[in-house]
Amino acid sequence: MIPSNHRRHFLRSAALAGFVCIVPFGTFARAAEASKISVLIIDGQNNHDWKRMTPWHKAQFEACGLFTVDVSTTPPGDSGWEEWKPDFSKYQVVLSNYNGKQWPDPIKKSFVEFIQNGGGAVIIHAANNAFSGWAEYDKMIGLGWRGPDYGNRVTVADDGKVTIHKPKDGPGAGHGSQWEFIVTSRDADHPIMKGLPLKWKHGQDELYHGQRGPAEDMHILATAFADKAKGGTGEHEPMVWWIPFGKGKVVTNVMGHVGPKTDAIQCAGSNLITLRACEWVATGKVSLPVPAVFPTEEKTVILEK
Ligand code: ZN
């Protein structure tokens, strides 16, 4: 028989062992999950292969260990919309991989309220083509894929000076041929851009130009020079920017075309910007480091699937 004081010690040790080994395992796991940033990816309609894009982004979010991810897929066509009711308020960030039919008004309203109340949104590539005529969305994205008379246009000079062009002054939205273009940081101290080279070569992509919209409160983080030889405008065009909306923040990254010739979402540079943007709109900070292998001005870095 174990003497009583020893037995107490044994029991306490056993209890502690149990506490350490059994009880809290799930608790710690849950706590770790709870401390992660919750992201909701919206997809379901896009003129790009969203069925290939969403799993890529989801895997990137999960691999870096900072995020939990859910996906909400809209109906594929005109019917079934009354069944689609995403609860944005359960998340810290909405990543839009959606470019399709206008959402029902109650969903639009809840999205606007989500951002106004402090939620974050990150808009990637053709998601900025969506929702022409939705005034609040236009304000959130600042510039979208719209015609030349739809709204203002923004260009940036070599020295960083921003010019806002009136409607019809210059082209509307478009892009030239796909190429590996140089991305230039325009706010190197911003948490999303900190530590990135000032200039780096992006993987083969469409270089969006002539984007149009209200362009209010735009904080431009990166631009790319749209070479006329590639069918561009001969101007530095905004690539990444953020806009405050109510208590929330919206980051747009127009890079990331996916098609038969390229999967630009696999560029290590654009990918890091999207991940950091999601961290930043959720927390106001960025902890994700710049990977050791990162594009330079001479060389792209394309991540493996
Ligand atoms: Zn595209």
PDB file of C-alpha atoms and ligand atoms in Angstrom:
ATOM      1  CA  MET A   1       0.000   0.000   0.000  1.00  0.00           C
ATOM      2  CA  ILE A   2       1.234   3.469  -0.728  1.00  0.00           C
ATOM      3  CA  PRO A   3       1.563   5.684   2.377  1.00  0.00           C
ATOM      4  CA  SER A   4      -1.124   8.328   2.379  1.00  0.00           C
ATOM      5  CA  ASN A   5       1.149  11.342   1.765  1.00  0.00           C
ATOM      6  CA  HIS A   6       2.828   9.438  -1.057  1.00  0.00           C
ATOM      7  CA  ARG A   7      -0.537   8.387  -2.387  1.00  0.00           C
ATOM      8  CA  ARG A   8      -1.659  12.001  -2.461  1.00  0.00           C
ATOM      9  CA  HIS A   9       1.512  12.891  -4.316  1.00  0.00           C
ATOM     10  CA  PHE A  10       0.969   9.968  -6.680  1.00  0.00           C
ATOM     11  CA  LEU A  11      -2.639  10.954  -7.258  1.00  0.00           C
ATOM     12  CA  ARG A  12      -1.680  14.575  -7.800  1.00  0.00           C
ATOM     13  CA  SER A  13       1.028  13.510 -10.233  1.00  0.00           C
ATOM     14  CA  ALA A  14      -1.400  11.241 -12.010  1.00  0.00           C
ATOM     15  CA  ALA A  15      -3.939  14.031 -12.150  1.00  0.00           C
ATOM     16  CA  LEU A  16      -1.327  16.422 -13.471  1.00  0.00           C
ATOM     17  CA  ALA A  17      -0.195  13.855 -15.995  1.00  0.00           C
ATOM     18  CA  GLY A  18      -3.797  13.432 -17.039  1.00  0.00           C
ATOM     19  CA  PHE A  19      -4.217  17.173 -17.155  1.00  0.00           C
ATOM     20  CA  VAL A  20      -1.175  17.544 -19.343  1.00  0.00           C
ATOM     21  CA  CYS A  21      -1.668  14.520 -21.535  1.00  0.00           C
ATOM     22  CA  ILE A  22      -5.367  14.135 -21.968  1.00  0.00           C
ATOM     23  CA  VAL A  23      -7.651  16.959 -20.967  1.00  0.00           C
ATOM     24  CA  PRO A  24      -6.051  19.993 -22.482  1.00  0.00           C
ATOM     25  CA  PHE A  25      -4.920  18.517 -25.750  1.00  0.00           C
ATOM     26  CA  GLY A  26      -8.190  19.372 -27.435  1.00  0.00           C
ATOM     27  CA  THR A  27      -8.431  22.539 -25.398  1.00  0.00           C
ATOM     28  CA  PHE A  28      -5.028  23.764 -26.570  1.00  0.00           C
ATOM     29  CA  ALA A  29      -5.840  22.801 -30.126  1.00  0.00           C
ATOM     30  CA  ARG A  30      -9.099  24.700 -29.894  1.00  0.00           C
ATOM     31  CA  ALA A  31      -7.359  27.690 -28.300  1.00  0.00           C
ATOM     32  CA  ALA A  32      -4.761  27.668 -31.079  1.00  0.00           C
ATOM     33  CA  GLU A  33      -7.499  27.535 -33.693  1.00  0.00           C
ATOM     34  CA  ALA A  34      -9.434  30.297 -31.929  1.00  0.00           C
ATOM     35  CA  SER A  35      -6.396  32.584 -31.982  1.00  0.00           C
ATOM     36  CA  LYS A  36      -6.105  32.224 -35.750  1.00  0.00           C
ATOM     37  CA  ILE A  37      -7.550  34.776 -38.152  1.00  0.00           C
ATOM     38  CA  SER A  38     -10.837  33.591 -39.601  1.00  0.00           C
ATOM     39  CA  VAL A  39     -11.171  34.015 -43.354  1.00  0.00           C
ATOM     40  CA  LEU A  40     -14.174  33.423 -45.564  1.00  0.00           C
ATOM     41  CA  ILE A  41     -13.418  32.921 -49.256  1.00  0.00           C
ATOM     42  CA  ILE A  42     -16.317  33.736 -51.567  1.00  0.00           C
ATOM     43  CA  ASP A  43     -16.409  32.062 -54.964  1.00  0.00           C
ATOM     44  CA  GLY A  44     -18.911  30.401 -57.298  1.00  0.00           C
ATOM     45  CA  GLN A  45     -18.859  32.619 -60.387  1.00  0.00           C
ATOM     46  CA  ASN A  46     -15.846  34.076 -62.161  1.00  0.00           C
ATOM     47  CA  ASN A  47     -14.529  34.483 -65.697  1.00  0.00           C
ATOM     48  CA  HIS A  48     -11.413  32.745 -64.286  1.00  0.00           C
ATOM     49  CA  ASP A  49     -11.098  29.170 -63.049  1.00  0.00           C
ATOM     50  CA  TRP A  50     -12.215  29.794 -59.481  1.00  0.00           C
ATOM     51  CA  LYS A  51     -12.321  26.045 -58.846  1.00  0.00           C
ATOM     52  CA  ARG A  52      -8.549  26.032 -59.249  1.00  0.00           C
ATOM     53  CA  MET A  53      -7.948  29.340 -57.505  1.00  0.00           C
ATOM     54  CA  THR A  54      -9.843  28.816 -54.250  1.00  0.00           C
ATOM     55  CA  PRO A  55      -8.020  25.595 -53.224  1.00  0.00           C
ATOM     56  CA  TRP A  56      -4.703  27.317 -53.938  1.00  0.00           C
ATOM     57  CA  HIS A  57      -5.516  30.259 -51.691  1.00  0.00           C
ATOM     58  CA  LYS A  58      -7.014  28.030 -48.986  1.00  0.00           C
ATOM     59  CA  ALA A  59      -3.866  25.877 -48.932  1.00  0.00           C
ATOM     60  CA  GLN A  60      -1.639  28.965 -48.726  1.00  0.00           C
ATOM     61  CA  PHE A  61      -3.642  30.373 -45.833  1.00  0.00           C
ATOM     62  CA  GLU A  62      -3.498  27.112 -43.929  1.00  0.00           C
ATOM     63  CA  ALA A  63       0.168  26.395 -44.682  1.00  0.00           C
ATOM     64  CA  CYS A  64       1.339  29.638 -43.100  1.00  0.00           C
ATOM     65  CA  GLY A  65      -0.426  28.701 -39.872  1.00  0.00           C
ATOM     66  CA  LEU A  66      -2.105  32.031 -39.186  1.00  0.00           C
ATOM     67  CA  PHE A  67      -5.547  31.470 -40.601  1.00  0.00           C
ATOM     68  CA  THR A  68      -8.620  29.280 -40.508  1.00  0.00           C
ATOM     69  CA  VAL A  69     -10.556  29.227 -43.766  1.00  0.00           C
ATOM     70  CA  ASP A  70     -14.123  28.551 -44.778  1.00  0.00           C
ATOM     71  CA  VAL A  71     -15.426  28.777 -48.323  1.00  0.00           C
ATOM     72  CA  SER A  72     -18.868  29.974 -49.341  1.00  0.00           C
ATOM     73  CA  THR A  73     -19.833  29.187 -52.925  1.00  0.00           C
ATOM     74  CA  THR A  74     -22.640  31.123 -54.579  1.00  0.00           C
ATOM     75  CA  PRO A  75     -25.164  29.494 -56.895  1.00  0.00           C
ATOM     76  CA  PRO A  76     -23.672  28.970 -60.362  1.00  0.00           C
ATOM     77  CA  GLY A  77     -26.382  30.819 -62.275  1.00  0.00           C
ATOM     78  CA  ASP A  78     -29.515  32.872 -61.836  1.00  0.00           C
ATOM     79  CA  SER A  79     -31.453  30.562 -59.538  1.00  0.00           C
ATOM     80  CA  GLY A  80     -31.036  29.342 -55.975  1.00  0.00           C
ATOM     81  CA  TRP A  81     -29.913  32.659 -54.502  1.00  0.00           C
ATOM     82  CA  GLU A  82     -32.428  32.577 -51.662  1.00  0.00           C
ATOM     83  CA  GLU A  83     -30.458  29.557 -50.334  1.00  0.00           C
ATOM     84  CA  TRP A  84     -27.125  31.416 -50.231  1.00  0.00           C
ATOM     85  CA  LYS A  85     -26.794  33.268 -46.952  1.00  0.00           C
ATOM     86  CA  PRO A  86     -23.149  33.706 -45.894  1.00  0.00           C
ATOM     87  CA  ASP A  87     -22.755  35.056 -42.354  1.00  0.00           C
ATOM     88  CA  PHE A  88     -19.916  37.526 -42.844  1.00  0.00           C
ATOM     89  CA  SER A  89     -20.083  38.571 -39.180  1.00  0.00           C
ATOM     90  CA  LYS A  90     -18.597  35.212 -38.106  1.00  0.00           C
ATOM     91  CA  TYR A  91     -15.295  36.099 -39.796  1.00  0.00           C
ATOM     92  CA  GLN A  92     -12.527  38.682 -39.585  1.00  0.00           C
ATOM     93  CA  VAL A  93     -11.750  38.748 -43.303  1.00  0.00           C
ATOM     94  CA  VAL A  94     -13.642  38.106 -46.526  1.00  0.00           C
ATOM     95  CA  LEU A  95     -11.460  37.236 -49.505  1.00  0.00           C
ATOM     96  CA  SER A  96     -13.405  37.742 -52.713  1.00  0.00           C
ATOM     97  CA  ASN A  97     -12.618  35.360 -55.539  1.00  0.00           C
ATOM     98  CA  TYR A  98     -15.974  36.235 -57.081  1.00  0.00           C
ATOM     99  CA  ASN A  99     -16.795  37.937 -60.355  1.00  0.00           C
ATOM    100  CA  GLY A 100     -20.347  37.218 -61.393  1.00  0.00           C
ATOM    101  CA  LYS A 101     -23.983  38.038 -60.970  1.00  0.00           C
ATOM    102  CA  GLN A 102     -24.931  40.825 -58.544  1.00  0.00           C
ATOM    103  CA  TRP A 103     -25.635  39.519 -55.033  1.00  0.00           C
ATOM    104  CA  PRO A 104     -29.155  39.881 -53.624  1.00  0.00           C
ATOM    105  CA  ASP A 105     -29.681  43.218 -51.869  1.00  0.00           C
ATOM    106  CA  PRO A 106     -29.829  41.764 -48.311  1.00  0.00           C
ATOM    107  CA  ILE A 107     -26.431  40.066 -48.859  1.00  0.00           C
ATOM    108  CA  LYS A 108     -24.955  43.292 -50.216  1.00  0.00           C
ATOM    109  CA  LYS A 109     -26.300  45.121 -47.159  1.00  0.00           C
ATOM    110  CA  SER A 110     -24.795  42.609 -44.736  1.00  0.00           C
ATOM    111  CA  PHE A 111     -21.419  42.806 -46.538  1.00  0.00           C
ATOM    112  CA  VAL A 112     -21.421  46.614 -46.263  1.00  0.00           C
ATOM    113  CA  GLU A 113     -22.327  46.393 -42.563  1.00  0.00           C
ATOM    114  CA  PHE A 114     -19.591  43.812 -42.001  1.00  0.00           C
ATOM    115  CA  ILE A 115     -16.924  46.179 -43.334  1.00  0.00           C
ATOM    116  CA  GLN A 116     -18.439  49.247 -41.678  1.00  0.00           C
ATOM    117  CA  ASN A 117     -18.308  47.441 -38.332  1.00  0.00           C
ATOM    118  CA  GLY A 118     -14.596  46.726 -38.670  1.00  0.00           C
ATOM    119  CA  GLY A 119     -14.407  43.659 -40.912  1.00  0.00           C
ATOM    120  CA  GLY A 120     -11.711  43.338 -43.519  1.00  0.00           C
ATOM    121  CA  ALA A 121     -11.923  42.456 -47.193  1.00  0.00           C
ATOM    122  CA  VAL A 122      -9.295  41.498 -49.727  1.00  0.00           C
ATOM    123  CA  ILE A 123     -10.229  41.683 -53.391  1.00  0.00           C
ATOM    124  CA  ILE A 124      -8.115  39.675 -55.824  1.00  0.00           C
ATOM    125  CA  HIS A 125      -7.738  40.068 -59.573  1.00  0.00           C
ATOM    126  CA  ALA A 126     -11.104  39.783 -61.405  1.00  0.00           C
ATOM    127  CA  ALA A 127     -13.061  40.181 -58.160  1.00  0.00           C
ATOM    128  CA  ASN A 128     -12.522  43.892 -58.774  1.00  0.00           C
ATOM    129  CA  ASN A 129     -14.407  43.492 -62.084  1.00  0.00           C
ATOM    130  CA  ALA A 130     -17.583  42.599 -60.208  1.00  0.00           C
ATOM    131  CA  PHE A 131     -20.614  44.591 -59.124  1.00  0.00           C
ATOM    132  CA  SER A 132     -20.599  47.525 -61.536  1.00  0.00           C
ATOM    133  CA  GLY A 133     -23.213  49.999 -60.267  1.00  0.00           C
ATOM    134  CA  TRP A 134     -22.993  48.943 -56.590  1.00  0.00           C
ATOM    135  CA  ALA A 135     -21.959  52.313 -55.123  1.00  0.00           C
ATOM    136  CA  GLU A 136     -20.608  51.031 -51.799  1.00  0.00           C
ATOM    137  CA  TYR A 137     -18.522  48.345 -53.487  1.00  0.00           C
ATOM    138  CA  ASP A 138     -17.088  50.962 -55.835  1.00  0.00           C
ATOM    139  CA  LYS A 139     -16.114  53.024 -52.782  1.00  0.00           C
ATOM    140  CA  MET A 140     -14.486  50.013 -51.116  1.00  0.00           C
ATOM    141  CA  ILE A 141     -12.401  49.076 -54.133  1.00  0.00           C
ATOM    142  CA  GLY A 142     -11.805  52.643 -55.337  1.00  0.00           C
ATOM    143  CA  LEU A 143     -11.031  51.440 -58.853  1.00  0.00           C
ATOM    144  CA  GLY A 144     -12.618  48.593 -60.790  1.00  0.00           C
ATOM    145  CA  TRP A 145     -12.858  47.110 -64.252  1.00  0.00           C
ATOM    146  CA  ARG A 146     -15.175  49.773 -65.715  1.00  0.00           C
ATOM    147  CA  GLY A 147     -15.495  51.876 -68.864  1.00  0.00           C
ATOM    148  CA  PRO A 148     -13.680  55.215 -69.334  1.00  0.00           C
ATOM    149  CA  ASP A 149     -16.721  57.338 -68.425  1.00  0.00           C
ATOM    150  CA  TYR A 150     -17.550  55.388 -65.244  1.00  0.00           C
ATOM    151  CA  GLY A 151     -15.287  57.243 -62.838  1.00  0.00           C
ATOM    152  CA  ASN A 152     -11.827  58.583 -62.091  1.00  0.00           C
ATOM    153  CA  ARG A 153      -8.572  56.973 -63.104  1.00  0.00           C
ATOM    154  CA  VAL A 154      -5.322  56.975 -61.142  1.00  0.00           C
ATOM    155  CA  THR A 155      -1.752  57.006 -62.430  1.00  0.00           C
ATOM    156  CA  VAL A 156       1.507  57.363 -60.546  1.00  0.00           C
ATOM    157  CA  ALA A 157       4.612  59.187 -61.819  1.00  0.00           C
ATOM    158  CA  ASP A 158       8.164  57.823 -61.588  1.00  0.00           C
ATOM    159  CA  ASP A 159       8.682  59.879 -58.418  1.00  0.00           C
ATOM    160  CA  GLY A 160       5.499  58.560 -56.795  1.00  0.00           C
ATOM    161  CA  LYS A 161       3.294  61.603 -57.480  1.00  0.00           C
ATOM    162  CA  VAL A 162      -0.317  60.456 -57.841  1.00  0.00           C
ATOM    163  CA  THR A 163      -2.566  61.956 -60.527  1.00  0.00           C
ATOM    164  CA  ILE A 164      -6.326  61.511 -60.482  1.00  0.00           C
ATOM    165  CA  HIS A 165      -7.780  61.754 -63.972  1.00  0.00           C
ATOM    166  CA  LYS A 166     -11.400  62.714 -64.559  1.00  0.00           C
ATOM    167  CA  PRO A 167     -13.872  60.380 -66.312  1.00  0.00           C
ATOM    168  CA  LYS A 168     -13.135  60.030 -70.049  1.00  0.00           C
ATOM    169  CA  ASP A 169      -9.616  61.409 -69.532  1.00  0.00           C
ATOM    170  CA  GLY A 170      -7.620  58.440 -70.803  1.00  0.00           C
ATOM    171  CA  PRO A 171      -8.615  54.833 -71.332  1.00  0.00           C
ATOM    172  CA  GLY A 172     -11.018  52.627 -69.421  1.00  0.00           C
ATOM    173  CA  ALA A 173     -10.098  49.286 -67.937  1.00  0.00           C
ATOM    174  CA  GLY A 174      -8.052  46.842 -69.957  1.00  0.00           C
ATOM    175  CA  HIS A 175      -4.750  45.024 -70.149  1.00  0.00           C
ATOM    176  CA  GLY A 176      -2.149  44.273 -72.796  1.00  0.00           C
ATOM    177  CA  SER A 177      -0.489  40.929 -73.412  1.00  0.00           C
ATOM    178  CA  GLN A 178       0.621  38.850 -70.453  1.00  0.00           C
ATOM    179  CA  TRP A 179       4.213  39.376 -69.350  1.00  0.00           C
ATOM    180  CA  GLU A 180       6.570  39.274 -66.406  1.00  0.00           C
ATOM    181  CA  PHE A 181       6.410  42.876 -65.217  1.00  0.00           C
ATOM    182  CA  ILE A 182       8.186  44.757 -62.450  1.00  0.00           C
ATOM    183  CA  VAL A 183       6.184  45.642 -59.352  1.00  0.00           C
ATOM    184  CA  THR A 184       7.311  48.817 -57.556  1.00  0.00           C
ATOM    185  CA  SER A 185       6.608  49.446 -53.893  1.00  0.00           C
ATOM    186  CA  ARG A 186       5.066  52.877 -53.284  1.00  0.00           C
ATOM    187  CA  ASP A 187       4.832  52.639 -49.492  1.00  0.00           C
ATOM    188  CA  ALA A 188       7.768  50.569 -48.314  1.00  0.00           C
ATOM    189  CA  ASP A 189       7.010  51.232 -44.629  1.00  0.00           C
ATOM    190  CA  HIS A 190       3.469  49.892 -44.805  1.00  0.00           C
ATOM    191  CA  PRO A 191       3.236  46.569 -42.923  1.00  0.00           C
ATOM    192  CA  ILE A 192       2.105  44.726 -46.072  1.00  0.00           C
ATOM    193  CA  MET A 193       5.126  45.978 -48.051  1.00  0.00           C
ATOM    194  CA  LYS A 194       7.768  46.057 -45.315  1.00  0.00           C
ATOM    195  CA  GLY A 195      10.857  44.001 -46.144  1.00  0.00           C
ATOM    196  CA  LEU A 196       9.901  43.392 -49.774  1.00  0.00           C
ATOM    197  CA  PRO A 197      12.390  44.586 -52.373  1.00  0.00           C
ATOM    198  CA  LEU A 198      11.436  48.018 -53.708  1.00  0.00           C
ATOM    199  CA  LYS A 199      11.208  46.438 -57.160  1.00  0.00           C
ATOM    200  CA  TRP A 200      10.642  42.792 -57.989  1.00  0.00           C
ATOM    201  CA  LYS A 201       9.634  40.794 -61.026  1.00  0.00           C
ATOM    202  CA  HIS A 202       6.120  39.354 -60.967  1.00  0.00           C
ATOM    203  CA  GLY A 203       5.217  36.042 -62.656  1.00  0.00           C
ATOM    204  CA  GLN A 204       3.563  36.253 -66.076  1.00  0.00           C
ATOM    205  CA  ASP A 205       0.294  38.112 -65.613  1.00  0.00           C
ATOM    206  CA  GLU A 206      -2.198  40.551 -67.063  1.00  0.00           C
ATOM    207  CA  LEU A 207      -1.240  44.106 -66.096  1.00  0.00           C
ATOM    208  CA  TYR A 208      -4.537  45.842 -65.394  1.00  0.00           C
ATOM    209  CA  HIS A 209      -4.676  49.437 -66.604  1.00  0.00           C
ATOM    210  CA  GLY A 210      -7.232  52.232 -66.836  1.00  0.00           C
ATOM    211  CA  GLN A 211      -9.203  51.050 -63.813  1.00  0.00           C
ATOM    212  CA  ARG A 212     -12.080  53.397 -62.965  1.00  0.00           C
ATOM    213  CA  GLY A 213     -14.040  54.420 -59.886  1.00  0.00           C
ATOM    214  CA  PRO A 214     -14.454  57.041 -57.180  1.00  0.00           C
ATOM    215  CA  ALA A 215     -10.779  56.557 -56.171  1.00  0.00           C
ATOM    216  CA  GLU A 216     -11.366  58.194 -52.770  1.00  0.00           C
ATOM    217  CA  ASP A 217      -9.022  57.631 -49.812  1.00  0.00           C
ATOM    218  CA  MET A 218      -6.825  55.310 -51.859  1.00  0.00           C
ATOM    219  CA  HIS A 219      -3.532  54.351 -50.257  1.00  0.00           C
ATOM    220  CA  ILE A 220      -1.426  52.977 -53.074  1.00  0.00           C
ATOM    221  CA  LEU A 221       1.021  50.295 -51.951  1.00  0.00           C
ATOM    222  CA  ALA A 222       2.401  49.080 -55.302  1.00  0.00           C
ATOM    223  CA  THR A 223       2.325  49.959 -58.990  1.00  0.00           C
ATOM    224  CA  ALA A 224       3.555  48.457 -62.260  1.00  0.00           C
ATOM    225  CA  PHE A 225       4.671  50.218 -65.423  1.00  0.00           C
ATOM    226  CA  ALA A 226       2.313  49.300 -68.265  1.00  0.00           C
ATOM    227  CA  ASP A 227       4.776  49.229 -71.143  1.00  0.00           C
ATOM    228  CA  LYS A 228       3.234  50.369 -74.445  1.00  0.00           C
ATOM    229  CA  ALA A 229       5.303  47.695 -76.197  1.00  0.00           C
ATOM    230  CA  LYS A 230       3.170  45.137 -74.310  1.00  0.00           C
ATOM    231  CA  GLY A 231      -0.105  46.864 -75.153  1.00  0.00           C
ATOM    232  CA  GLY A 232      -0.164  48.974 -71.994  1.00  0.00           C
ATOM    233  CA  THR A 233      -0.750  52.671 -71.353  1.00  0.00           C
ATOM    234  CA  GLY A 234       2.836  53.857 -70.861  1.00  0.00           C
ATOM    235  CA  GLU A 235       1.927  54.770 -67.262  1.00  0.00           C
ATOM    236  CA  HIS A 236       2.539  53.356 -63.794  1.00  0.00           C
ATOM    237  CA  GLU A 237      -0.754  51.669 -62.901  1.00  0.00           C
ATOM    238  CA  PRO A 238      -1.917  50.827 -59.366  1.00  0.00           C
ATOM    239  CA  MET A 239      -1.504  47.122 -58.538  1.00  0.00           C
ATOM    240  CA  VAL A 240      -2.137  47.011 -54.778  1.00  0.00           C
ATOM    241  CA  TRP A 241      -3.951  49.567 -52.635  1.00  0.00           C
ATOM    242  CA  TRP A 242      -6.114  49.883 -49.545  1.00  0.00           C
ATOM    243  CA  ILE A 243      -9.119  51.989 -48.619  1.00  0.00           C
ATOM    244  CA  PRO A 244     -10.705  52.601 -45.210  1.00  0.00           C
ATOM    245  CA  PHE A 245     -14.440  51.958 -45.149  1.00  0.00           C
ATOM    246  CA  GLY A 246     -16.261  52.713 -41.874  1.00  0.00           C
ATOM    247  CA  LYS A 247     -14.221  50.907 -39.209  1.00  0.00           C
ATOM    248  CA  GLY A 248     -12.962  48.342 -41.713  1.00  0.00           C
ATOM    249  CA  LYS A 249     -10.309  48.142 -44.388  1.00  0.00           C
ATOM    250  CA  VAL A 250     -10.348  46.845 -47.933  1.00  0.00           C
ATOM    251  CA  VAL A 251      -7.210  45.812 -49.824  1.00  0.00           C
ATOM    252  CA  THR A 252      -7.267  45.261 -53.577  1.00  0.00           C
ATOM    253  CA  ASN A 253      -4.576  43.217 -55.347  1.00  0.00           C
ATOM    254  CA  VAL A 254      -5.313  43.164 -59.074  1.00  0.00           C
ATOM    255  CA  MET A 255      -2.548  40.646 -59.803  1.00  0.00           C
ATOM    256  CA  GLY A 256      -3.237  36.931 -60.069  1.00  0.00           C
ATOM    257  CA  HIS A 257      -4.593  35.907 -63.466  1.00  0.00           C
ATOM    258  CA  VAL A 258      -5.247  32.187 -63.906  1.00  0.00           C
ATOM    259  CA  GLY A 259      -5.629  30.749 -67.392  1.00  0.00           C
ATOM    260  CA  PRO A 260      -4.133  28.378 -69.950  1.00  0.00           C
ATOM    261  CA  LYS A 261      -0.842  30.315 -70.207  1.00  0.00           C
ATOM    262  CA  THR A 262      -0.188  31.190 -66.573  1.00  0.00           C
ATOM    263  CA  ASP A 263      -1.180  30.743 -62.954  1.00  0.00           C
ATOM    264  CA  ALA A 264      -0.029  34.127 -61.698  1.00  0.00           C
ATOM    265  CA  ILE A 265      -1.432  33.369 -58.237  1.00  0.00           C
ATOM    266  CA  GLN A 266       1.668  31.177 -57.816  1.00  0.00           C
ATOM    267  CA  CYS A 267       4.015  34.172 -57.906  1.00  0.00           C
ATOM    268  CA  ALA A 268       5.682  34.284 -54.479  1.00  0.00           C
ATOM    269  CA  GLY A 269       5.400  38.082 -54.432  1.00  0.00           C
ATOM    270  CA  SER A 270       1.701  38.437 -55.204  1.00  0.00           C
ATOM    271  CA  ASN A 271       0.916  35.482 -52.952  1.00  0.00           C
ATOM    272  CA  LEU A 272       2.702  37.058 -49.977  1.00  0.00           C
ATOM    273  CA  ILE A 273       0.891  40.350 -50.540  1.00  0.00           C
ATOM    274  CA  THR A 274      -2.495  38.606 -50.486  1.00  0.00           C
ATOM    275  CA  LEU A 275      -1.643  36.692 -47.287  1.00  0.00           C
ATOM    276  CA  ARG A 276      -0.220  39.754 -45.564  1.00  0.00           C
ATOM    277  CA  ALA A 277      -3.217  41.840 -46.677  1.00  0.00           C
ATOM    278  CA  CYS A 278      -5.541  39.382 -44.950  1.00  0.00           C
ATOM    279  CA  GLU A 279      -3.479  39.478 -41.752  1.00  0.00           C
ATOM    280  CA  TRP A 280      -3.324  43.261 -41.841  1.00  0.00           C
ATOM    281  CA  VAL A 281      -7.017  43.987 -42.444  1.00  0.00           C
ATOM    282  CA  ALA A 282      -7.813  41.641 -39.543  1.00  0.00           C
ATOM    283  CA  THR A 283      -5.239  42.754 -36.965  1.00  0.00           C
ATOM    284  CA  GLY A 284      -3.644  45.983 -38.192  1.00  0.00           C
ATOM    285  CA  LYS A 285      -0.275  44.198 -38.064  1.00  0.00           C
ATOM    286  CA  VAL A 286       1.789  41.875 -40.212  1.00  0.00           C
ATOM    287  CA  SER A 287       3.895  39.063 -38.769  1.00  0.00           C
ATOM    288  CA  LEU A 288       4.338  36.992 -41.931  1.00  0.00           C
ATOM    289  CA  PRO A 289       7.994  37.226 -42.948  1.00  0.00           C
ATOM    290  CA  VAL A 290       9.322  37.697 -46.460  1.00  0.00           C
ATOM    291  CA  PRO A 291      10.466  34.198 -47.526  1.00  0.00           C
ATOM    292  CA  ALA A 292      14.188  33.619 -48.087  1.00  0.00           C
ATOM    293  CA  VAL A 293      13.470  32.805 -51.716  1.00  0.00           C
ATOM    294  CA  PHE A 294      11.683  35.841 -53.095  1.00  0.00           C
ATOM    295  CA  PRO A 295      11.549  37.538 -56.507  1.00  0.00           C
ATOM    296  CA  THR A 296      14.227  40.084 -57.352  1.00  0.00           C
ATOM    297  CA  GLU A 297      14.226  42.739 -60.057  1.00  0.00           C
ATOM    298  CA  GLU A 298      15.829  40.181 -62.383  1.00  0.00           C
ATOM    299  CA  LYS A 299      14.137  36.933 -61.421  1.00  0.00           C
ATOM    300  CA  THR A 300      10.606  35.686 -60.734  1.00  0.00           C
ATOM    301  CA  VAL A 301       9.842  33.074 -58.088  1.00  0.00           C
ATOM    302  CA  ILE A 302       6.928  30.791 -58.908  1.00  0.00           C
ATOM    303  CA  LEU A 303       5.704  28.612 -56.055  1.00  0.00           C
ATOM    304  CA  GLU A 304       4.980  24.927 -56.566  1.00  0.00           C
ATOM    305  CA  LYS A 305       1.420  23.674 -56.337  1.00  0.00           C
TER     306      LYS A 305
HETATM  307 ZN    ZN B   1      -7.370  37.624 -65.650  1.00  0.00          ZN
END
